Amino acid sequence: MNAGQQHLLDTYRAARRGEAAPPDPGTHIARTTREIHRWHRFQAIVTAPGDRLPARIRHALRATATSLLRTLPRRVVPETTPAPAPGPRSGAMP
């Protein structure tokens, strides 16, 4: 059932009950959009900065990366031994 059919059904029911007819579909779209926009602006003001979505996403990514790095095996770097210092060669003439 689409919006037009639902509206016709609601109008029929309202007429049978003696009630006011519902508003046409799309009548209050601009007002509803404006109210949603105002609600989001209000929430941005009253919500603590740490509770906002970007901060929560950053925190979740940081926690995930930290836990993944903890589970990776550490790479063992072999110790390098210093090369022997050049000394006098055997059999060399001074």
Tab-separated table of C-alpha atoms in Angstrom:
chain	number	residue	atom	x	y	z
A	1	MET	CA	0.000	0.000	0.000
A	2	ASN	CA	1.471	3.343	-0.980
A	3	ALA	CA	1.011	6.710	0.751
A	4	GLY	CA	-1.893	7.750	-1.485
A	5	GLN	CA	-3.845	4.592	-0.798
A	6	GLN	CA	-3.159	4.866	2.943
A	7	HIS	CA	-4.401	8.456	2.879
A	8	LEU	CA	-7.623	7.460	1.122
A	9	LEU	CA	-8.197	4.699	3.677
A	10	ASP	CA	-7.565	7.092	6.598
A	11	THR	CA	-9.892	9.679	5.043
A	12	TYR	CA	-12.628	7.068	4.646
A	13	ARG	CA	-12.248	5.927	8.271
A	14	ALA	CA	-12.314	9.517	9.537
A	15	ALA	CA	-15.494	10.240	7.538
A	16	ARG	CA	-17.199	7.109	8.890
A	17	ARG	CA	-16.314	8.090	12.484
A	18	GLY	CA	-17.219	11.736	12.036
A	19	GLU	CA	-13.634	12.901	12.700
A	20	ALA	CA	-11.549	15.477	10.843
A	21	ALA	CA	-9.792	14.242	7.735
A	22	PRO	CA	-6.028	13.678	8.017
A	23	PRO	CA	-3.709	16.126	6.254
A	24	ASP	CA	-2.676	15.367	2.700
A	25	PRO	CA	0.588	13.440	2.241
A	26	GLY	CA	3.580	15.779	2.068
A	27	THR	CA	1.820	18.697	3.782
A	28	HIS	CA	4.191	18.930	6.718
A	29	ILE	CA	7.460	17.794	5.138
A	30	ALA	CA	9.136	21.216	5.356
A	31	ARG	CA	8.089	21.703	8.987
A	32	THR	CA	9.222	18.196	9.941
A	33	THR	CA	12.582	18.694	8.228
A	34	ARG	CA	13.061	21.985	10.058
A	35	GLU	CA	12.226	20.355	13.412
A	36	ILE	CA	14.684	17.520	12.801
A	37	HIS	CA	17.397	20.045	11.914
A	38	ARG	CA	16.673	22.034	15.090
A	39	TRP	CA	16.790	18.843	17.166
A	40	HIS	CA	20.229	17.924	15.806
A	41	ARG	CA	21.543	21.444	16.491
A	42	PHE	CA	20.146	21.263	20.033
A	43	GLN	CA	21.746	17.856	20.627
A	44	ALA	CA	25.092	19.197	19.398
A	45	ILE	CA	24.947	21.914	22.057
A	46	VAL	CA	23.829	19.851	25.051
A	47	THR	CA	25.919	16.738	24.352
A	48	ALA	CA	29.321	16.581	26.009
A	49	PRO	CA	32.212	16.641	23.504
A	50	GLY	CA	33.392	13.173	24.548
A	51	ASP	CA	29.949	11.685	23.902
A	52	ARG	CA	29.594	13.001	20.360
A	53	LEU	CA	29.773	10.526	17.502
A	54	PRO	CA	33.180	11.536	16.056
A	55	ALA	CA	34.780	11.266	19.504
A	56	ARG	CA	33.162	7.867	20.086
A	57	ILE	CA	34.381	6.638	16.699
A	58	ARG	CA	37.932	7.872	17.393
A	59	HIS	CA	37.885	6.191	20.795
A	60	ALA	CA	36.611	2.899	19.331
A	61	LEU	CA	39.232	2.921	16.566
A	62	ARG	CA	42.012	3.707	19.027
A	63	ALA	CA	40.874	0.921	21.370
A	64	THR	CA	40.630	-1.558	18.495
A	65	ALA	CA	44.069	-0.663	17.163
A	66	THR	CA	45.583	-0.954	20.629
A	67	SER	CA	44.048	-4.373	21.232
A	68	LEU	CA	45.158	-5.617	17.815
A	69	LEU	CA	48.697	-4.410	18.397
A	70	ARG	CA	48.778	-6.225	21.729
A	71	THR	CA	47.812	-9.530	20.129
A	72	LEU	CA	50.398	-9.398	17.327
A	73	PRO	CA	53.565	-11.362	18.007
A	74	ARG	CA	56.556	-9.163	18.612
A	75	ARG	CA	59.314	-9.401	16.051
A	76	VAL	CA	62.628	-10.366	17.580
A	77	VAL	CA	65.494	-8.391	16.119
A	78	PRO	CA	68.746	-10.367	16.246
A	79	GLU	CA	71.570	-8.645	17.986
A	80	THR	CA	74.367	-7.670	15.676
A	81	THR	CA	77.892	-8.344	16.780
A	82	PRO	CA	80.399	-5.653	15.987
A	83	ALA	CA	82.875	-6.467	13.244
A	84	PRO	CA	86.381	-7.181	14.505
A	85	ALA	CA	88.690	-4.197	14.368
A	86	PRO	CA	91.265	-4.410	11.605
A	87	GLY	CA	94.561	-5.461	13.110
A	88	PRO	CA	97.956	-6.316	11.811
A	89	ARG	CA	97.847	-8.984	9.164
A	90	SER	CA	99.929	-12.005	9.568
A	91	GLY	CA	102.706	-12.164	7.041
A	92	ALA	CA	102.547	-8.487	6.173
A	93	MET	CA	105.728	-6.535	6.044
A	94	PRO	CA	105.958	-3.403	8.107
